[in-house]
PDB file of C-alpha atoms in Angstrom:
ATOM      1  CA  MET A 185    -113.895  15.925  45.757  1.00 50.00           C
ATOM      2  CA  ASP A 186    -117.534  15.181  44.527  1.00 55.00           C
ATOM      3  CA  SER A 187    -116.450  17.474  41.432  1.00 49.00           C
ATOM      4  CA  GLY A 188    -120.436  17.454  40.360  1.00 52.00           C
ATOM      5  CA  ALA A 189    -119.170  15.707  37.159  1.00 56.00           C
ATOM      6  CA  GLY A 190    -121.869  13.021  37.762  1.00 54.00           C
ATOM      7  CA  THR A 191    -124.817  15.398  37.982  1.00 51.00           C
ATOM      8  CA  VAL A 192    -123.789  17.001  35.092  1.00 51.00           C
ATOM      9  CA  ARG A 193    -123.636  13.786  33.288  1.00 53.00           C
ATOM     10  CA  GLU A 194    -127.455  13.075  34.766  1.00 51.00           C
ATOM     11  CA  GLU A 195    -128.613  16.147  33.129  1.00 50.00           C
ATOM     12  CA  ARG A 196    -126.937  15.558  29.416  1.00 49.00           C
ATOM     13  CA  GLN A 197    -127.516  11.938  29.038  1.00 48.00           C
ATOM     14  CA  GLN A 198    -131.468  11.870  29.884  1.00 48.00           C
ATOM     15  CA  LYS A 199    -132.404  12.085  25.922  1.00 49.00           C
ATOM     16  CA  THR A 200    -130.818  10.583  22.971  1.00 45.00           C
ATOM     17  CA  TYR A 201    -127.752  12.428  21.555  1.00 44.00           C
ATOM     18  CA  ALA A 202    -130.328  13.819  19.003  1.00 44.00           C
ATOM     19  CA  GLN A 203    -133.149  15.270  21.803  1.00 47.00           C
ATOM     20  CA  GLN A 204    -130.466  16.365  23.823  1.00 47.00           C
ATOM     21  CA  HIS A 205    -128.368  18.864  21.817  1.00 43.00           C
ATOM     22  CA  GLY A 206    -131.670  20.134  19.543  1.00 44.00           C
ATOM     23  CA  VAL A 207    -130.677  18.168  16.907  1.00 43.00           C
ATOM     24  CA  PRO A 208    -133.053  16.328  14.439  1.00 41.00           C
ATOM     25  CA  GLN A 209    -133.252  12.637  14.424  1.00 46.00           C
ATOM     26  CA  THR A 210    -132.270  11.247  11.337  1.00 44.00           C
ATOM     27  CA  GLU A 211    -135.522  11.185   9.861  1.00 46.00           C
ATOM     28  CA  ASP A 212    -136.147  14.718   9.960  1.00 44.00           C
ATOM     29  CA  LEU A 213    -133.002  16.245   9.008  1.00 38.00           C
ATOM     30  CA  GLN A 214    -134.318  16.996   5.331  1.00 40.00           C
ATOM     31  CA  ARG A 215    -136.910  18.810   6.715  1.00 43.00           C
ATOM     32  CA  GLN A 216    -135.045  20.481   9.885  1.00 40.00           C
ATOM     33  CA  TYR A 217    -132.288  22.024   7.527  1.00 38.00           C
ATOM     34  CA  ASP A 218    -134.545  22.366   4.590  1.00 40.00           C
ATOM     35  CA  LEU A 219    -131.854  20.852   2.599  1.00 37.00           C
ATOM     36  CA  PRO A 220    -131.326  17.635   0.602  1.00 38.00           C
ATOM     37  CA  GLU A 221    -127.938  16.108   1.907  1.00 42.00           C
ATOM     38  CA  HIS A 222    -126.996  15.346   5.569  1.00 44.00           C
ATOM     39  CA  ALA A 223    -124.971  18.674   6.073  1.00 46.00           C
ATOM     40  CA  GLY A 224    -126.580  21.640   7.146  1.00 44.00           C
ATOM     41  CA  ARG A 225    -126.142  25.059   5.423  1.00 43.00           C
ATOM     42  CA  GLU A 226    -123.535  26.179   7.627  1.00 50.00           C
ATOM     43  CA  GLY A 227    -121.355  23.405   7.150  1.00 59.00           C
ATOM     44  CA  THR A 228    -120.119  20.032   6.784  1.00 81.00           C
ATOM     45  CA  PRO A 229    -121.229  17.075   8.633  1.00 84.00           C
ATOM     46  CA  MET A 230    -119.927  15.677  11.792  1.00 85.00           C
ATOM     47  CA  THR A 231    -116.891  13.439  11.545  1.00 87.00           C
ATOM     48  CA  TYR A 232    -114.923  11.264  14.019  1.00 88.00           C
ATOM     49  CA  ASP A 233    -111.891  12.947  12.793  1.00 89.00           C
ATOM     50  CA  ASP A 234    -113.499  16.269  13.667  1.00 89.00           C
ATOM     51  CA  VAL A 235    -114.773  15.032  17.411  1.00 91.00           C
ATOM     52  CA  ILE A 236    -111.030  13.851  18.169  1.00 91.00           C
ATOM     53  CA  ARG A 237    -109.746  17.092  17.143  1.00 92.00           C
ATOM     54  CA  LYS A 238    -112.199  19.221  19.226  1.00 93.00           C
ATOM     55  CA  THR A 239    -111.746  16.290  22.519  1.00 93.00           C
ATOM     56  CA  VAL A 240    -108.097  17.018  21.963  1.00 94.00           C
ATOM     57  CA  THR A 241    -108.495  20.852  21.997  1.00 94.00           C
ATOM     58  CA  SER A 242    -110.823  20.490  25.168  1.00 94.00           C
ATOM     59  CA  PHE A 243    -108.296  18.296  27.047  1.00 93.00           C
ATOM     60  CA  ALA A 244    -105.344  20.535  26.003  1.00 95.00           C
ATOM     61  CA  VAL A 245    -106.945  23.284  27.499  1.00 95.00           C
ATOM     62  CA  LEU A 246    -107.841  21.104  30.822  1.00 96.00           C
ATOM     63  CA  LEU A 247    -104.197  20.253  30.914  1.00 95.00           C
ATOM     64  CA  VAL A 248    -103.231  24.091  30.622  1.00 95.00           C
ATOM     65  CA  GLY A 249    -105.392  24.941  33.757  1.00 94.00           C
ATOM     66  CA  ALA A 250    -104.392  22.009  35.470  1.00 94.00           C
ATOM     67  CA  GLY A 251    -100.897  23.268  34.717  1.00 93.00           C
ATOM     68  CA  ALA A 252    -101.555  26.401  35.945  1.00 93.00           C
ATOM     69  CA  ALA A 253    -103.053  25.000  39.535  1.00 93.00           C
ATOM     70  CA  VAL A 254     -99.462  23.012  39.676  1.00 92.00           C
ATOM     71  CA  THR A 255     -97.222  25.855  39.517  1.00 92.00           C
ATOM     72  CA  LEU A 256     -99.739  28.647  41.472  1.00 90.00           C
ATOM     73  CA  ALA A 257     -99.464  25.968  44.225  1.00 90.00           C
ATOM     74  CA  THR A 258     -95.685  25.150  44.144  1.00 88.00           C
ATOM     75  CA  MET A 259     -95.771  29.057  44.594  1.00 87.00           C
ATOM     76  CA  MET A 260     -98.729  29.752  46.903  1.00 85.00           C
ATOM     77  CA  PRO A 261     -99.714  26.589  48.250  1.00 81.00           C
ATOM     78  CA  GLY A 262    -101.899  28.916  50.583  1.00 81.00           C
ATOM     79  CA  ILE A 263    -104.700  30.276  48.656  1.00 85.00           C
ATOM     80  CA  VAL A 264    -104.499  27.221  45.502  1.00 84.00           C
ATOM     81  CA  MET A 265    -107.430  24.920  47.126  1.00 83.00           C
ATOM     82  CA  GLY A 266    -109.483  28.396  47.927  1.00 85.00           C
ATOM     83  CA  LEU A 267    -109.429  28.746  43.883  1.00 88.00           C
ATOM     84  CA  ALA A 268    -109.698  25.486  43.355  1.00 87.00           C
ATOM     85  CA  LEU A 269    -112.981  25.532  45.087  1.00 86.00           C
ATOM     86  CA  VAL A 270    -114.166  28.408  42.905  1.00 90.00           C
ATOM     87  CA  ALA A 271    -113.211  26.637  40.095  1.00 90.00           C
ATOM     88  CA  LEU A 272    -115.067  23.667  40.903  1.00 87.00           C
ATOM     89  CA  LEU A 273    -118.399  25.703  41.482  1.00 88.00           C
ATOM     90  CA  GLY A 274    -117.374  27.677  38.037  1.00 90.00           C
ATOM     91  CA  GLY A 275    -117.073  24.340  36.531  1.00 87.00           C
ATOM     92  CA  LEU A 276    -120.366  23.160  37.658  1.00 87.00           C
ATOM     93  CA  VAL A 277    -122.182  26.228  36.702  1.00 91.00           C
ATOM     94  CA  LEU A 278    -120.400  25.955  33.339  1.00 91.00           C
ATOM     95  CA  GLY A 279    -120.891  22.120  33.263  1.00 89.00           C
ATOM     96  CA  LEU A 280    -125.283  22.848  33.637  1.00 88.00           C
ATOM     97  CA  VAL A 281    -125.023  25.410  31.028  1.00 90.00           C
ATOM     98  CA  ASN A 282    -123.370  23.499  28.190  1.00 90.00           C
ATOM     99  CA  ALA A 283    -125.364  20.495  29.412  1.00 87.00           C
ATOM    100  CA  PHE A 284    -129.005  22.548  28.588  1.00 87.00           C
ATOM    101  CA  ARG A 285    -127.789  24.491  25.781  1.00 84.00           C
ATOM    102  CA  ARG A 286    -129.796  23.642  22.198  1.00 83.00           C
ATOM    103  CA  GLU A 287    -126.535  24.438  20.379  1.00 86.00           C
ATOM    104  CA  PRO A 288    -122.807  23.952  21.500  1.00 88.00           C
ATOM    105  CA  ASN A 289    -120.622  26.855  22.314  1.00 90.00           C
ATOM    106  CA  PRO A 290    -116.933  26.086  21.898  1.00 91.00           C
ATOM    107  CA  GLY A 291    -116.004  29.391  24.189  1.00 92.00           C
ATOM    108  CA  LEU A 292    -118.066  27.938  26.947  1.00 94.00           C
ATOM    109  CA  ILE A 293    -117.046  24.166  26.597  1.00 94.00           C
ATOM    110  CA  LEU A 294    -113.188  25.640  27.059  1.00 95.00           C
ATOM    111  CA  ALA A 295    -114.041  27.892  29.732  1.00 94.00           C
ATOM    112  CA  TYR A 296    -115.519  24.321  31.568  1.00 94.00           C
ATOM    113  CA  SER A 297    -112.204  22.496  30.652  1.00 94.00           C
ATOM    114  CA  ALA A 298    -110.236  25.053  31.968  1.00 94.00           C
ATOM    115  CA  THR A 299    -112.091  26.041  35.479  1.00 94.00           C
ATOM    116  CA  GLN A 300    -112.148  21.345  35.782  1.00 94.00           C
ATOM    117  CA  GLY A 301    -108.481  21.222  34.905  1.00 94.00           C
ATOM    118  CA  PHE A 302    -107.711  23.656  37.541  1.00 94.00           C
ATOM    119  CA  PHE A 303    -109.480  22.022  40.118  1.00 94.00           C
ATOM    120  CA  LEU A 304    -108.147  18.550  39.169  1.00 94.00           C
ATOM    121  CA  GLY A 305    -104.514  19.868  38.891  1.00 93.00           C
ATOM    122  CA  ALA A 306    -105.341  21.538  42.770  1.00 92.00           C
ATOM    123  CA  LEU A 307    -106.418  18.495  43.964  1.00 92.00           C
ATOM    124  CA  THR A 308    -103.801  16.339  42.577  1.00 93.00           C
ATOM    125  CA  TRP A 309    -101.568  18.131  43.733  1.00 93.00           C
ATOM    126  CA  VAL A 310    -102.498  18.427  47.514  1.00 91.00           C
ATOM    127  CA  LEU A 311    -102.924  14.329  47.098  1.00 92.00           C
ATOM    128  CA  GLU A 312     -99.923  13.795  45.642  1.00 92.00           C
ATOM    129  CA  MET A 313     -97.879  15.791  48.305  1.00 90.00           C
ATOM    130  CA  ALA A 314     -99.935  13.588  50.967  1.00 89.00           C
ATOM    131  CA  TYR A 315     -99.378  10.080  48.293  1.00 91.00           C
ATOM    132  CA  PRO A 316     -96.547  10.114  46.030  1.00 93.00           C
ATOM    133  CA  GLY A 317     -97.008   8.872  42.912  1.00 93.00           C
ATOM    134  CA  VAL A 318    -101.016   8.950  43.064  1.00 94.00           C
ATOM    135  CA  ALA A 319    -101.241  11.102  40.261  1.00 93.00           C
ATOM    136  CA  VAL A 320     -99.158   8.849  37.653  1.00 95.00           C
ATOM    137  CA  GLN A 321    -101.605   5.447  38.890  1.00 94.00           C
ATOM    138  CA  ALA A 322    -104.844   7.824  38.714  1.00 95.00           C
ATOM    139  CA  VAL A 323    -104.007   9.035  35.234  1.00 95.00           C
ATOM    140  CA  THR A 324    -102.785   5.670  34.174  1.00 95.00           C
ATOM    141  CA  ALA A 325    -105.656   3.662  34.982  1.00 95.00           C
ATOM    142  CA  THR A 326    -107.961   6.438  33.499  1.00 95.00           C
ATOM    143  CA  LEU A 327    -106.166   5.869  30.376  1.00 95.00           C
ATOM    144  CA  VAL A 328    -106.542   2.348  30.190  1.00 95.00           C
ATOM    145  CA  VAL A 329    -109.928   2.521  31.182  1.00 95.00           C
ATOM    146  CA  PHE A 330    -110.619   4.859  28.437  1.00 94.00           C
ATOM    147  CA  GLY A 331    -108.726   2.911  25.634  1.00 93.00           C
ATOM    148  CA  THR A 332    -110.569  -0.375  26.773  1.00 94.00           C
ATOM    149  CA  VAL A 333    -113.736   0.869  26.519  1.00 93.00           C
ATOM    150  CA  LEU A 334    -112.988   2.843  22.754  1.00 92.00           C
ATOM    151  CA  ALA A 335    -111.792  -0.628  21.693  1.00 93.00           C
ATOM    152  CA  LEU A 336    -114.495  -2.889  22.888  1.00 92.00           C
ATOM    153  CA  PHE A 337    -116.596  -0.419  21.534  1.00 91.00           C
ATOM    154  CA  LYS A 338    -115.293  -0.826  18.066  1.00 89.00           C
ATOM    155  CA  SER A 339    -115.115  -4.083  18.233  1.00 89.00           C
ATOM    156  CA  GLY A 340    -118.884  -3.908  18.747  1.00 85.00           C
ATOM    157  CA  LYS A 341    -118.430  -6.134  21.744  1.00 87.00           C
ATOM    158  CA  VAL A 342    -120.025  -3.311  24.220  1.00 86.00           C
ATOM    159  CA  ARG A 343    -123.000  -1.683  23.184  1.00 87.00           C
ATOM    160  CA  ALA A 344    -125.776   0.817  25.360  1.00 87.00           C
ATOM    161  CA  THR A 345    -128.504  -1.355  25.800  1.00 87.00           C
ATOM    162  CA  PRO A 346    -132.110   0.116  27.113  1.00 88.00           C
ATOM    163  CA  LYS A 347    -132.335  -2.025  30.246  1.00 90.00           C
ATOM    164  CA  LEU A 348    -128.356  -1.169  30.962  1.00 90.00           C
ATOM    165  CA  THR A 349    -128.985   2.557  30.488  1.00 90.00           C
ATOM    166  CA  LYS A 350    -132.385   2.726  32.522  1.00 91.00           C
ATOM    167  CA  PHE A 351    -130.118   0.882  35.575  1.00 92.00           C
ATOM    168  CA  PHE A 352    -127.600   3.637  34.517  1.00 92.00           C
ATOM    169  CA  PHE A 353    -129.972   6.499  35.430  1.00 90.00           C
ATOM    170  CA  THR A 354    -131.510   5.214  38.363  1.00 93.00           C
ATOM    171  CA  ALA A 355    -127.973   4.400  39.954  1.00 93.00           C
ATOM    172  CA  LEU A 356    -126.827   7.833  38.858  1.00 90.00           C
ATOM    173  CA  ILE A 357    -129.645   9.615  40.735  1.00 92.00           C
ATOM    174  CA  ALA A 358    -129.441   7.366  43.800  1.00 92.00           C
ATOM    175  CA  TYR A 359    -125.442   8.147  43.196  1.00 91.00           C
ATOM    176  CA  ALA A 360    -125.580  11.658  42.909  1.00 88.00           C
ATOM    177  CA  VAL A 361    -127.901  12.179  45.926  1.00 91.00           C
ATOM    178  CA  PHE A 362    -125.696  10.534  48.055  1.00 90.00           C
ATOM    179  CA  SER A 363    -122.184  12.442  46.589  1.00 87.00           C
ATOM    180  CA  LEU A 364    -124.010  15.435  47.589  1.00 86.00           C
ATOM    181  CA  VAL A 365    -124.855  14.554  51.421  1.00 90.00           C
ATOM    182  CA  ASN A 366    -121.696  12.920  51.849  1.00 86.00           C
ATOM    183  CA  LEU A 367    -119.986  16.409  50.469  1.00 81.00           C
ATOM    184  CA  GLY A 368    -121.908  18.403  52.774  1.00 83.00           C
ATOM    185  CA  MET A 369    -120.991  16.374  55.455  1.00 84.00           C
ATOM    186  CA  VAL A 370    -117.208  16.435  54.957  1.00 81.00           C
ATOM    187  CA  MET A 371    -117.325  20.322  54.420  1.00 77.00           C
ATOM    188  CA  PHE A 372    -119.411  21.143  57.433  1.00 81.00           C
ATOM    189  CA  THR A 373    -118.821  18.223  60.015  1.00 79.00           C
ATOM    190  CA  ASP A 374    -115.705  16.688  61.353  1.00 75.00           C
ATOM    191  CA  ILE A 375    -116.162  13.346  60.060  1.00 78.00           C
ATOM    192  CA  GLY A 376    -112.926  13.307  57.807  1.00 75.00           C
ATOM    193  CA  MET A 377    -111.891  14.108  54.045  1.00 74.00           C
ATOM    194  CA  PHE A 378    -113.855  10.780  52.596  1.00 77.00           C
ATOM    195  CA  GLY A 379    -116.884  11.467  54.787  1.00 78.00           C
ATOM    196  CA  MET A 380    -119.352   8.299  54.575  1.00 83.00           C
ATOM    197  CA  ARG A 381    -116.474   6.916  51.792  1.00 82.00           C
ATOM    198  CA  ALA A 382    -113.801   6.299  54.112  1.00 81.00           C
ATOM    199  CA  GLY A 383    -112.428   2.427  54.409  1.00 85.00           C
ATOM    200  CA  TRP A 384    -113.829  -0.571  52.160  1.00 89.00           C
ATOM    201  CA  LEU A 385    -116.879   0.527  52.312  1.00 89.00           C
ATOM    202  CA  GLY A 386    -115.539   3.805  50.399  1.00 88.00           C
ATOM    203  CA  VAL A 387    -113.848   1.476  48.009  1.00 92.00           C
ATOM    204  CA  ALA A 388    -116.753  -0.385  47.130  1.00 93.00           C
ATOM    205  CA  ILE A 389    -118.475   2.673  46.526  1.00 92.00           C
ATOM    206  CA  GLY A 390    -115.952   3.784  44.654  1.00 91.00           C
ATOM    207  CA  ALA A 391    -115.814   0.641  42.262  1.00 94.00           C
ATOM    208  CA  PHE A 392    -119.079   1.209  41.655  1.00 94.00           C
ATOM    209  CA  ALA A 393    -118.958   5.006  40.759  1.00 94.00           C
ATOM    210  CA  ILE A 394    -116.394   4.025  38.579  1.00 95.00           C
ATOM    211  CA  LEU A 395    -118.394   1.362  36.236  1.00 95.00           C
ATOM    212  CA  LEU A 396    -121.033   4.066  35.956  1.00 94.00           C
ATOM    213  CA  ALA A 397    -118.284   6.687  34.594  1.00 94.00           C
ATOM    214  CA  THR A 398    -117.296   3.822  32.389  1.00 95.00           C
ATOM    215  CA  TYR A 399    -120.788   3.270  31.143  1.00 94.00           C
ATOM    216  CA  SER A 400    -121.225   6.598  30.506  1.00 93.00           C
ATOM    217  CA  LEU A 401    -118.216   6.655  28.274  1.00 94.00           C
ATOM    218  CA  VAL A 402    -120.247   3.927  26.707  1.00 93.00           C
ATOM    219  CA  LEU A 403    -123.317   6.491  26.276  1.00 92.00           C
ATOM    220  CA  ASP A 404    -120.734   8.954  24.966  1.00 92.00           C
ATOM    221  CA  PHE A 405    -119.539   6.589  21.836  1.00 92.00           C
ATOM    222  CA  THR A 406    -123.050   5.694  21.345  1.00 91.00           C
ATOM    223  CA  ASN A 407    -124.197   9.348  21.040  1.00 89.00           C
ATOM    224  CA  ILE A 408    -121.349  10.302  18.941  1.00 90.00           C
ATOM    225  CA  GLN A 409    -121.913   7.358  16.455  1.00 89.00           C
ATOM    226  CA  GLU A 410    -125.690   8.529  16.238  1.00 86.00           C
ATOM    227  CA  GLY A 411    -124.552  12.169  15.126  1.00 86.00           C
ATOM    228  CA  VAL A 412    -121.712  10.758  12.332  1.00 88.00           C
ATOM    229  CA  GLU A 413    -124.470   8.176  10.700  1.00 86.00           C
ATOM    230  CA  ALA A 414    -127.147  10.970  10.989  1.00 83.00           C
ATOM    231  CA  GLY A 415    -124.838  13.584   9.499  1.00 82.00           C
ATOM    232  CA  VAL A 416    -125.485  16.302  12.210  1.00 84.00           C
ATOM    233  CA  GLU A 417    -123.625  19.619  11.655  1.00 85.00           C
ATOM    234  CA  GLN A 418    -119.937  19.745  12.472  1.00 85.00           C
ATOM    235  CA  LYS A 419    -120.407  21.890  14.839  1.00 86.00           C
ATOM    236  CA  TYR A 420    -122.212  19.232  17.083  1.00 87.00           C
ATOM    237  CA  GLY A 421    -118.597  17.676  17.466  1.00 89.00           C
ATOM    238  CA  TRP A 422    -118.086  20.162  20.122  1.00 91.00           C
ATOM    239  CA  ALA A 423    -121.105  18.593  21.979  1.00 91.00           C
ATOM    240  CA  ALA A 424    -119.225  15.386  21.757  1.00 91.00           C
ATOM    241  CA  ALA A 425    -116.047  16.640  22.893  1.00 93.00           C
ATOM    242  CA  PHE A 426    -117.714  18.229  26.099  1.00 93.00           C
ATOM    243  CA  GLY A 427    -119.548  15.061  27.020  1.00 92.00           C
ATOM    244  CA  LEU A 428    -116.290  12.910  26.602  1.00 93.00           C
ATOM    245  CA  THR A 429    -114.750  15.780  28.651  1.00 93.00           C
ATOM    246  CA  VAL A 430    -117.277  15.213  31.225  1.00 93.00           C
ATOM    247  CA  SER A 431    -117.083  11.309  31.508  1.00 93.00           C
ATOM    248  CA  LEU A 432    -113.105  11.345  31.878  1.00 94.00           C
ATOM    249  CA  VAL A 433    -113.091  13.970  34.340  1.00 93.00           C
ATOM    250  CA  TRP A 434    -115.726  12.228  36.281  1.00 93.00           C
ATOM    251  CA  LEU A 435    -113.660   8.476  35.675  1.00 95.00           C
ATOM    252  CA  TYR A 436    -110.449  10.111  36.892  1.00 96.00           C
ATOM    253  CA  ILE A 437    -111.990  11.555  40.113  1.00 94.00           C
ATOM    254  CA  GLU A 438    -113.632   7.953  41.016  1.00 93.00           C
ATOM    255  CA  ILE A 439    -110.254   6.315  40.165  1.00 96.00           C
ATOM    256  CA  LEU A 440    -108.269   9.187  42.435  1.00 95.00           C
ATOM    257  CA  ARG A 441    -110.233   8.862  45.045  1.00 92.00           C
ATOM    258  CA  VAL A 442    -110.273   4.699  45.187  1.00 94.00           C
ATOM    259  CA  ILE A 443    -106.782   4.791  45.066  1.00 94.00           C
ATOM    260  CA  VAL A 444    -106.192   7.370  47.781  1.00 93.00           C
ATOM    261  CA  ILE A 445    -108.625   5.279  49.848  1.00 92.00           C
ATOM    262  CA  LEU A 446    -107.034   2.336  49.262  1.00 91.00           C
ATOM    263  CA  ARG A 447    -103.545   3.776  50.344  1.00 89.00           C
ATOM    264  CA  SER A 448    -104.700   5.314  53.268  1.00 86.00           C
ATOM    265  CA  ILE A 449    -105.894   1.549  54.305  1.00 86.00           C
ATOM    266  CA  THR A 450    -103.039   0.264  53.769  1.00 81.00           C
ATOM    267  CA  GLU A 451    -100.123   2.377  54.353  1.00 69.00           C
TER     268      GLU A 451
END
């Protein structure tokens, strides 16, 4: 259940929006593009509407992948989890490739969405069979968190700060190491499906991870705002869409895990 989304976030968010995607800082735009205006010679500047369109496209592909996994699971349940593991590994590789590219590649970003969608669809189907209703609960909670963070960011009540961001990266590294160790124990021992995250300790760790994923959304919104204000090229809207997809996938997995752990305790 540790999809690697947190690891991707770690690599992608180490720099500012401009630095991580090879986009010049505001004061370097004119020199970099050798133009008097914000937009590069290849197109118009990135806008919020453009980011929304690209993000919706990314999530549409993710939903198609999830739907394909659920459909396959109902017909051939014996092979879907094996394919889900392949999709998980493929998504991790694609996520790292996209994170390290200087310029976004829409095809690779959508491929990431498709593989992660298949993995999430298969995972959700398995857990839904064991805990009916968990899918609706997790999706609803994810949408509520996303909408709340977006509203607070737009109102100016929530902002990324240097101190919080430093803490975020430190905690993220520690969480990524813990998650990898826990995943290894789940895969290669009989510790159980949650590993060291079973019981109320798992709920506490999951709540902390949800906070990390939530702050990751704040960083995404900050990056998008920086990109729009700097007038970067429209193609970098795909990088913004990729970032939001990674954060929401991570957030959904953490919420889903906490709900399942809570239900395993109380039922």
